[in-house]
Short mmCIF file of C-alpha atoms in Angstrom, two decimals:
data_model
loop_
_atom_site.label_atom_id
_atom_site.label_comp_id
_atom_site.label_asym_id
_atom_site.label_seq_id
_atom_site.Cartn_x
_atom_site.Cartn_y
_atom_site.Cartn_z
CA UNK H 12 138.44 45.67 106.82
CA UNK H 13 138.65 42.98 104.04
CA UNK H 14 138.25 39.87 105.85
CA UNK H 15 136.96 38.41 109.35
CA UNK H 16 140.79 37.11 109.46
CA UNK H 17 142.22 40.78 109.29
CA UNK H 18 145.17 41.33 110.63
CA UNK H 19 145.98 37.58 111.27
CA UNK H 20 149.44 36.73 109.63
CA UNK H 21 149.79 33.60 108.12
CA UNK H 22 153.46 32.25 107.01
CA UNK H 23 153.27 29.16 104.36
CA UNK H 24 156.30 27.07 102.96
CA UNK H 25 155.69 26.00 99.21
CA UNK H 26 155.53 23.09 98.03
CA UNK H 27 152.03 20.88 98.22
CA UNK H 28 149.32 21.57 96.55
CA UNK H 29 146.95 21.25 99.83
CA UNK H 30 149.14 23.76 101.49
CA UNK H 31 148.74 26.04 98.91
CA UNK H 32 145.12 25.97 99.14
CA UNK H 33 144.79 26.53 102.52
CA UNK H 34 146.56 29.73 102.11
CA UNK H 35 144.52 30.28 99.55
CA UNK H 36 141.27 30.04 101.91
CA UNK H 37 142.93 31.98 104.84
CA UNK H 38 143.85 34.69 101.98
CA UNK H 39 139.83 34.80 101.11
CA UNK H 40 138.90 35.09 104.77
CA UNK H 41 141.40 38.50 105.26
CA UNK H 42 144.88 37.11 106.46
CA UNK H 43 147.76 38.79 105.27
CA UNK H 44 149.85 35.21 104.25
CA UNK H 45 153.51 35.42 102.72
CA UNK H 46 155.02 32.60 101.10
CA UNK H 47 158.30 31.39 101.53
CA UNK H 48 159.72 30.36 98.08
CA UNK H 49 162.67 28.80 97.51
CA UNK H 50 165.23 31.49 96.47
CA UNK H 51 167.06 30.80 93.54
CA UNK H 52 170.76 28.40 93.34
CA UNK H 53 172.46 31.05 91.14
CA UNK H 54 171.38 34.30 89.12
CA UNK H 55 169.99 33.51 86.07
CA UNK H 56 172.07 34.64 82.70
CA UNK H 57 171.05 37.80 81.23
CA UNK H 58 168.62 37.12 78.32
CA UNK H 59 170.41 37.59 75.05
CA UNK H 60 169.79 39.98 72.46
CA UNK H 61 168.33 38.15 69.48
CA UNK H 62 169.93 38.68 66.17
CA UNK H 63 168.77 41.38 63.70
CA UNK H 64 165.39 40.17 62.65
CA UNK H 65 164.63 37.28 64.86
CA UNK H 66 161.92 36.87 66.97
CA UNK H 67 162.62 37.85 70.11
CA UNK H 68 161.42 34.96 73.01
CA UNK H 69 158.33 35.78 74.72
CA UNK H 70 158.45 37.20 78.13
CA UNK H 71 157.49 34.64 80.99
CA UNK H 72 154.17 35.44 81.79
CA UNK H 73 153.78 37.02 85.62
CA UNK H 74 152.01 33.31 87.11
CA UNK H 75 149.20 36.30 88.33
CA UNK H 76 146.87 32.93 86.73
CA UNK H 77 147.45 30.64 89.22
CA UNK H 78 144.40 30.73 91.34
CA UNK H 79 146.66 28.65 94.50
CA UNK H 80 149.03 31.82 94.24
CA UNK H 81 146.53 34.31 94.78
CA UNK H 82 146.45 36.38 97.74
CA UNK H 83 149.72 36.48 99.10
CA UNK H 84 153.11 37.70 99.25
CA UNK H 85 156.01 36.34 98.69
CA UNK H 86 160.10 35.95 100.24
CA UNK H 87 162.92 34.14 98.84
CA UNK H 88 164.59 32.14 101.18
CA UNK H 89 167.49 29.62 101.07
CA UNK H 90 166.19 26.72 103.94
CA UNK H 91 169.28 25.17 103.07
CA UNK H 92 171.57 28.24 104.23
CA UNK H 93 171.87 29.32 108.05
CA UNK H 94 171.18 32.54 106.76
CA UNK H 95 167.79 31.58 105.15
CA UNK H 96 166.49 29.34 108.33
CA UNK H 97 166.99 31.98 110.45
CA UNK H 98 165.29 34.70 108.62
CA UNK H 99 162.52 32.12 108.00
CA UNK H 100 162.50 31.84 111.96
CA UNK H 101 162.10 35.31 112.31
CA UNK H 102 158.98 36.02 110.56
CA UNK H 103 157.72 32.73 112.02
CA UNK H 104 158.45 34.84 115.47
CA UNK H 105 155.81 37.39 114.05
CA UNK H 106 153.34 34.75 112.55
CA UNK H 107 150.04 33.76 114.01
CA UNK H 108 149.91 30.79 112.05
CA UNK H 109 152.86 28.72 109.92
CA UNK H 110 152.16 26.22 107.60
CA UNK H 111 153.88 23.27 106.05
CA UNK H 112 153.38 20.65 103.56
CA UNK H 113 156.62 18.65 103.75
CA UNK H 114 156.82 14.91 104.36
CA UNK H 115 157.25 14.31 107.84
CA UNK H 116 160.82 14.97 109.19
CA UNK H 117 161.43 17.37 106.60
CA UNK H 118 160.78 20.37 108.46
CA UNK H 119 162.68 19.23 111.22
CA UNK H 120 165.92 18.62 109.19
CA UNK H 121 165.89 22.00 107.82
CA UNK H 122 165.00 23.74 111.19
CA UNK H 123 161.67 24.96 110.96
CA UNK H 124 160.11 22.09 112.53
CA UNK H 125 157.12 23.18 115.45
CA UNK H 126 159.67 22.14 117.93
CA UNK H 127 162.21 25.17 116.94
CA UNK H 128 159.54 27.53 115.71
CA UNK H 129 157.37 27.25 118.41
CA UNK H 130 160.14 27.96 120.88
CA UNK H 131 160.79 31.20 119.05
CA UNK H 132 157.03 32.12 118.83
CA UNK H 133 155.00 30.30 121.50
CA UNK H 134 151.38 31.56 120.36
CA UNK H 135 152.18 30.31 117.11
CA UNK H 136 150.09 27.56 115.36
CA UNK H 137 151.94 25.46 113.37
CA UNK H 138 150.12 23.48 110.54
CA UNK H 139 151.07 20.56 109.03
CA UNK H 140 149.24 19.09 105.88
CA UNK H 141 150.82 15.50 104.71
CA UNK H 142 149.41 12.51 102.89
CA UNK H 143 149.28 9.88 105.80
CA UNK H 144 150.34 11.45 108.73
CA UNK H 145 153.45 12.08 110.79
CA UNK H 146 153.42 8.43 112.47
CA UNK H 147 152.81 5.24 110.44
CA UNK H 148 154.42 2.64 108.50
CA UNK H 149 153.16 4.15 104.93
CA UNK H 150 153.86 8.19 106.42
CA UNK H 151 157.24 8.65 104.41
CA UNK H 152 154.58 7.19 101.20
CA UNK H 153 153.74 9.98 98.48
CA UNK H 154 149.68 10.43 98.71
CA UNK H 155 148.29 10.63 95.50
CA UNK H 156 144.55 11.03 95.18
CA UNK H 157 143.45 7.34 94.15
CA UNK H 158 145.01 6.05 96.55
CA UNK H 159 144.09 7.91 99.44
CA UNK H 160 140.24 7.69 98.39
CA UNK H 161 140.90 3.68 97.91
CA UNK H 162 142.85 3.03 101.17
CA UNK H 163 140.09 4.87 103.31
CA UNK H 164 136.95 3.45 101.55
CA UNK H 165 136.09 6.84 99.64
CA UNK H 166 135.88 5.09 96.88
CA UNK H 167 132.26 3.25 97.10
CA UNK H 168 131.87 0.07 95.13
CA UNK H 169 128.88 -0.67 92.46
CA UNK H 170 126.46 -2.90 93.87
CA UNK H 171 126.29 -4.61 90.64
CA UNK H 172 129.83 -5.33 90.01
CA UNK H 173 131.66 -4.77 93.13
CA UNK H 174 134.03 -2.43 90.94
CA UNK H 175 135.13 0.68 92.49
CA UNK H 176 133.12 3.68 91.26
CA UNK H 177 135.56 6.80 91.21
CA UNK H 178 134.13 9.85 92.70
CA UNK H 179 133.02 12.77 89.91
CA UNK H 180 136.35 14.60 91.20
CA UNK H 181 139.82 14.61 91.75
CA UNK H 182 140.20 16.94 94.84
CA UNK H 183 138.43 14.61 97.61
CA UNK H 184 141.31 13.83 99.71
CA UNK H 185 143.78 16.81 98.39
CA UNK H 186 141.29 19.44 98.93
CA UNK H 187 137.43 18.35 100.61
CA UNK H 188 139.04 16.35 102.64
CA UNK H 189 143.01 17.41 104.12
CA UNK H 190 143.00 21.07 102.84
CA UNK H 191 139.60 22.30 104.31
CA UNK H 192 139.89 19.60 107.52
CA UNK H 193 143.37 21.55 108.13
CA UNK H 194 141.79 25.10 107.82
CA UNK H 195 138.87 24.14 110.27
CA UNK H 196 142.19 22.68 112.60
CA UNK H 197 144.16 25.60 112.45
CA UNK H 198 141.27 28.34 113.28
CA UNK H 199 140.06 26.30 116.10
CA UNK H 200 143.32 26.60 117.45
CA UNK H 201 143.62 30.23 116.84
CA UNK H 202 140.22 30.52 118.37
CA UNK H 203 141.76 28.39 121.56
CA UNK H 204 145.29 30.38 121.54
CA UNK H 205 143.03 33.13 122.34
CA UNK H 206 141.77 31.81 125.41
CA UNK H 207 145.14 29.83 127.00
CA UNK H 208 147.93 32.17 125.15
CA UNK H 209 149.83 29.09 123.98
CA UNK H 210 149.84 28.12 120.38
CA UNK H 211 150.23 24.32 119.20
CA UNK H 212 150.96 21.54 116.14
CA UNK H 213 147.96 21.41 114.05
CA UNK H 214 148.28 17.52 112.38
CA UNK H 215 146.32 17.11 109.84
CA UNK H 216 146.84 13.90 107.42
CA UNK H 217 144.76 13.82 103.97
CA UNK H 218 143.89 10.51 105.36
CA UNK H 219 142.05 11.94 107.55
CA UNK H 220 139.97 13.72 105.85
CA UNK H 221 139.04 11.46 103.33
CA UNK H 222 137.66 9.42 105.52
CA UNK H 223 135.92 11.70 107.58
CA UNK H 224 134.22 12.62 103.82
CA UNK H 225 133.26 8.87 104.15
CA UNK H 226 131.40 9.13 106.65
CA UNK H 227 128.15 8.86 104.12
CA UNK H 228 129.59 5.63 102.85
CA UNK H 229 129.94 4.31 106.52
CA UNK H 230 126.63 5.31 106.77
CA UNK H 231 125.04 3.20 103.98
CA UNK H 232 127.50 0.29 104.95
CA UNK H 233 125.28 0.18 108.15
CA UNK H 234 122.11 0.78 106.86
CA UNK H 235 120.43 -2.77 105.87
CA UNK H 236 118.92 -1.85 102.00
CA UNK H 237 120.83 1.11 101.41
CA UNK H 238 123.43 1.86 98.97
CA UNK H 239 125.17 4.63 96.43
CA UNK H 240 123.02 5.39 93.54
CA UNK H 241 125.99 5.62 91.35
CA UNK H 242 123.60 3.46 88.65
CA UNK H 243 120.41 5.33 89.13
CA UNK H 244 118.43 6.63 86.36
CA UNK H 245 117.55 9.86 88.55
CA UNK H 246 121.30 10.41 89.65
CA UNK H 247 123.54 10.39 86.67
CA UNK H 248 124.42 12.57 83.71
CA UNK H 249 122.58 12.52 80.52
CA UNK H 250 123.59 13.70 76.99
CA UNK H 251 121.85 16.15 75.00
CA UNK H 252 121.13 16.10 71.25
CA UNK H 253 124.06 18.72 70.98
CA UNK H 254 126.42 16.83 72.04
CA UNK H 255 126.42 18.64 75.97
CA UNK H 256 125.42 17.00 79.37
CA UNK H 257 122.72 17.89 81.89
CA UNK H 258 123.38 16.61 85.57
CA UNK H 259 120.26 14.79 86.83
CA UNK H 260 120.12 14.74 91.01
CA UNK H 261 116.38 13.78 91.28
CA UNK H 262 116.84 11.73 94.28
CA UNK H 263 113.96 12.98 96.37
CA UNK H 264 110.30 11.71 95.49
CA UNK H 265 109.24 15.30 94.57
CA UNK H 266 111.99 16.18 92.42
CA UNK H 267 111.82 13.08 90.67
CA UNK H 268 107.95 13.78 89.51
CA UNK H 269 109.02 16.98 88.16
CA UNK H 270 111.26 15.61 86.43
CA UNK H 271 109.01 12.95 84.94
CA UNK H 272 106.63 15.71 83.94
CA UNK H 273 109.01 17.54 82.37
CA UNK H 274 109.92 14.91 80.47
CA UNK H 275 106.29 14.05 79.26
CA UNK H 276 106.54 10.59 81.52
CA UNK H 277 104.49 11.68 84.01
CA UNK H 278 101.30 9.64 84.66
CA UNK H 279 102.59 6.88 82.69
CA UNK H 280 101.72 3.77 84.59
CA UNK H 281 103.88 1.43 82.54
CA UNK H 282 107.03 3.03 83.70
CA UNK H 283 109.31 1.06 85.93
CA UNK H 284 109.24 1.80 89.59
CA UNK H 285 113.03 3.44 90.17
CA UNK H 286 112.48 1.79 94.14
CA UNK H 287 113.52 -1.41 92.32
CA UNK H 288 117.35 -1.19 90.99
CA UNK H 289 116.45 -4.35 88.12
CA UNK H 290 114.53 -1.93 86.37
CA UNK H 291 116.94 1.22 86.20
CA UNK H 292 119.03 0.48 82.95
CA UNK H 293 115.58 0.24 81.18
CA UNK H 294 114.26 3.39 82.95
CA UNK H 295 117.79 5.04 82.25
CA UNK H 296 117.09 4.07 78.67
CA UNK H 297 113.85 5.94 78.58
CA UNK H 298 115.19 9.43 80.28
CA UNK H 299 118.04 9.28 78.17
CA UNK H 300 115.99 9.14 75.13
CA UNK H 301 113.78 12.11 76.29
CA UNK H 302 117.29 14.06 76.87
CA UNK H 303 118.73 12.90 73.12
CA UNK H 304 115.70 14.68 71.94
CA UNK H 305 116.28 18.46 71.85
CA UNK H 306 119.65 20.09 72.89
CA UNK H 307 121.00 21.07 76.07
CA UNK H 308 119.62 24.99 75.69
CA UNK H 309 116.34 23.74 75.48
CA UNK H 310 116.29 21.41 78.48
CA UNK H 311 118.16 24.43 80.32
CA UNK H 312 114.99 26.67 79.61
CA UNK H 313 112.89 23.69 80.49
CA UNK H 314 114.42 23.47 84.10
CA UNK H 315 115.39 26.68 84.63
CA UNK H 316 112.20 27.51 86.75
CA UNK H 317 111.46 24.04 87.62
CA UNK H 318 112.91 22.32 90.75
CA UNK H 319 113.36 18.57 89.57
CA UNK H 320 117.34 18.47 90.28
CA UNK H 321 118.23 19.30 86.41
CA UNK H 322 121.45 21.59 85.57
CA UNK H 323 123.37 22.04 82.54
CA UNK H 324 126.85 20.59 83.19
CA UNK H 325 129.13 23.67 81.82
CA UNK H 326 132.71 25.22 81.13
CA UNK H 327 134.38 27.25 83.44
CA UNK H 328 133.42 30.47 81.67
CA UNK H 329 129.83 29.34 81.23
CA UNK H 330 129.72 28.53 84.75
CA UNK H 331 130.59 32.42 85.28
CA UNK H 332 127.82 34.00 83.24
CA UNK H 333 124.68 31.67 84.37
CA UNK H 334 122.74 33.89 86.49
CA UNK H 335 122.67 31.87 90.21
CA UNK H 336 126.32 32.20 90.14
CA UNK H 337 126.01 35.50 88.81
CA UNK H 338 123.82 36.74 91.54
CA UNK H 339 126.32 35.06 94.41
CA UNK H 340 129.33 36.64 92.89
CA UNK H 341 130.86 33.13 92.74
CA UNK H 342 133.41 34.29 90.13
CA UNK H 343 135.96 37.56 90.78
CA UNK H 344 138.67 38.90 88.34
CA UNK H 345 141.95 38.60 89.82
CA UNK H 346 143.88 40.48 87.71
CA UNK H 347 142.96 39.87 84.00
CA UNK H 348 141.83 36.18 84.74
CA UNK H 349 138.27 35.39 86.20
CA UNK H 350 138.67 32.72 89.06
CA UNK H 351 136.04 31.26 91.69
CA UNK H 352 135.46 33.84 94.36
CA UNK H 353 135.93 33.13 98.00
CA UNK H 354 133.21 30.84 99.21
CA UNK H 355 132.13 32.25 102.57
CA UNK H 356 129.98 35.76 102.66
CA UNK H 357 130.15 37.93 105.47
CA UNK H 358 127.98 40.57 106.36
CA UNK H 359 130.02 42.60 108.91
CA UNK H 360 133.10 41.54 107.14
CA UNK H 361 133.20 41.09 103.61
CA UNK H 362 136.02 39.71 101.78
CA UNK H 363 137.99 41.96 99.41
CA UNK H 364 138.81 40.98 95.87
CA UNK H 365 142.28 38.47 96.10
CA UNK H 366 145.82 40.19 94.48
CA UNK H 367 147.10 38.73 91.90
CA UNK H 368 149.73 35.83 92.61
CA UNK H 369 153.37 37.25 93.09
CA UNK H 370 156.40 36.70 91.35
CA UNK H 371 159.07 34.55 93.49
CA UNK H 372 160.30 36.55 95.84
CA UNK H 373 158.43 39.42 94.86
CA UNK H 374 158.43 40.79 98.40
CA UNK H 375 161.38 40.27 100.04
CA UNK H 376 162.79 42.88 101.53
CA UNK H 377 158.89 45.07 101.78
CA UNK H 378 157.94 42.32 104.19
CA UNK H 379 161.31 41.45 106.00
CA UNK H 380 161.07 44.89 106.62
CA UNK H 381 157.41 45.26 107.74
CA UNK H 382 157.00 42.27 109.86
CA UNK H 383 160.19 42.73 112.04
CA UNK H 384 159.47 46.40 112.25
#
C-alpha cells in the first residue's frame, strides 16, 4: 500500500496552478491521479539535422522538475473535439474524484461540466477550484494573489501607518487557503459518498479560503488592545554579520527571555518593556545590533539547543540538510531533483516516494486501456 488514498482514482484537467496542487496532495496521500493535457493542434516538425559541425540544440528536458507534475499520469485529449470530450467522459465514468480549475462556465461549454459528468458517473465528486466562485459579479475576474488577500482582509494593516503589510508569502489564497480548503472539500465528500452512494459538486472559491485563513485577523479586529506584531522587535527577521537572516518568533514571555539571555540582555533593567509598542524601534535597534555582531553560523549554534523562537532563514537545499528536517524526511528525491516530501505521516499507511512528472500525454493509451478495462 503507498497511501491511505490507495486505490482512489483521481481525474484532473490542467490548467491552474491550485488544481495542480491538489493533485499534487491527493498524489502524496496514495491516489492514482491522471491528468488530462491538452493534446497537441498538429504534429510537431521533425527536428532537423544540424549542419556538419554545429551544435546540435539541446534536448527539452523531461519537466520530471516540476514538483505540481509529480505523481501522476498523464492523457492527451482534444476538449475541443467530440472525440476528446467523450473519452474524457469515459474515464470520468471510472473516476472517484474529477477536478477542474476553469473559470466558471468553462467546463460546461466544453462538456465536462458536473452536470454531464455526474450523469455518467453518479458517485463521482466533482471539484471545482476558481478565484471567486461560480456566482458573483467579479466570478468571470482572474484571481491573482494580491488581490484576493486584499479583497478578503488577509492582508492586515500596520497599526502605525495603516499601510497594508503583505504576508511573508505568496501562496495564501492560491495554496493555504483554495488548494488545501478544496482537498479537505473533496475528501469529506468522498468520506460522505461512502455513506449515501451519491457523489456531488465540491465549490471551492480561493476566496474562500483566504478568508477563512483570516480568521486570526478577525480575531484581533475584535479583541480591544490586540493587534499583528508585524513591527515587533521579537517577531521579525534580523540580519547577521554575514550578510544572512535569522527569523525571530519570540512571541511568548518564555521564549522571549531566552532570547534576551542569549543575547547577553538579560537582566538588564534599562531595556524597554516590548508590552509597550513606542519603545519597539529602539528595542529592535538593540537586538539587531546583538545579531550584526557575529554571523548567522554562530547564532545557529547559539540557538540550536535553545528554545527562544530563533532559526536560520535558509535556501532550499540548506533547508534539506538541517537536521529537524532531516530527521522528518521533509525532503524526497523525485527523480534526480530533491523536492518537499508529502506533509502528512502515516503509520499504517505510509506514503511512497512521488514519480517523476510525465511527459504530455505520456500515458495515453496504458491508461485508456487500464481504466476502461
Amino acid at each position: 500500500m503507498a497511501g491511505p488514498l490507495t486505490g482512489v482514482r483521481v481525474l484532473e484537467c490542467a490548467g491552474s496552478a491550485p488544481t495542480a496542487y491538489v493533485a499534487t496532495l491527493l498524489s502524496g496521500l496514495g491516489a492514482d491521479v491522471v491528468r488530462i493535457d491538452r493534446a497537441p493542434a498538429t504534429t510537431p516538425a521533425p527536428t532537423a539535422t544540424p549542419a556538419s559541425g554545429a551544435t546540435p540544440a539541446p534536448a527539452a528536458p523531461r519537466p520530471g522538475e516540476n514538483p505540481f507534475s509529480r505523481g501522476r499520469r498523464s492523457v492527451a485529449l482534444d476538449l475541443k473535439s467530440p472525440e476528446g470530450v467523450e473519452r474524457a467522459l469515459g474515464l470520468a465514468e471510472h473516476a472517484d474524484i474529477l477536478i477542474e480549475g476553469f473559470r466558471p462556465g468553462v467546463a460546461e461549454r466544453l462538456g465536462i461540466g458536473p452536470e454531464t459528468v455526474l450523469a455518467r458517473n453518479p458517485r463521482l465528486v466533482y471539484g471545482r477550484v476558481s478565484g471567486w466562485g461560480q456566482e458573483g459579479g467579479w466570478s468571470g475576474r482572474a484571481a491573482h494573489d494580491l488581490a484576493v488577500l486584499a479583497l478578503t482582509g488577509a492582508l492586515d494593516t500596520d497599526p502605525a501607518t495603516g499601510a497594508p503589510v503583505p504576508p511573508p508569502t505568496a501562496y495564501l489564497s492560491s495554496f493555504a487557503g483554495g488548494a488545501n480548503a478544496h482537498v479537505q472539500g473533496l475528501l469529506a465528500a468522498l468520506y460522505e459518498r461512502e455513506r449515501s452512494g451519491r457523489g456531488q459538486v465540491v465549490d471551492t472559491a480561493l476566496a474562500d479560503g483566504a478568508a477563512l485563513i483570516a480568521t486570526l485577523v478577525h480575531q484581533w479586529r475584535a479583541a480591544p488592545g490586540i493587534h499583528t506584531v508585524t513591527d515587533a522587535p521579537h517577531y521579525a527577521l534580523y540580519p547577521t554579520a554575514d550578510g544572512h537572516h535569522l527569523a525571530v518568533a519570540a512571541i511568548e514571555p518564555g521564549l522571549y527571555r531566552n532570547l534576551l539571555d542569549q543575547l547577553g540582555l538579560g537582566g538588564n533593567e534599562d531595556l524597554p518593556d516590548r508590552s509597550d509598542p513606542a519603545v519597539w524601534p529602539a528595542l529592535r535597534a538593540l537586538i539587531a545590533e546583538r545579531f550584526a555582531s557575529r554571523d548567522r553560523e554562530h547564532w545557529t549554534k547559539v540557538f540550536d539547543t535553545v528554545d527562544a523562537g530563533v532559526a536560520p532563514v535558509l535556501t532550499a537545499d540548506e533547508s534539506a540538510r538541517h537536521h529537524q528536517l532531516a530527521a522528518r524526511g521533509s525532503f524526497v528525491r523525485v527523480g534526480d531533483t530533491l523536492q518537499p516530501a508529502p506533509a502528512s505521516r502515516f503509520s499504517r499507511t505510509p506514503a511512497a516516494v512521488p514519480t517523476p512528472a510525465p511527459l504530455p500525454g505520456e500515458h495515453t493509451d496504458e491508461v485508456l486501456g487500464e481504466w476502461r478495462g
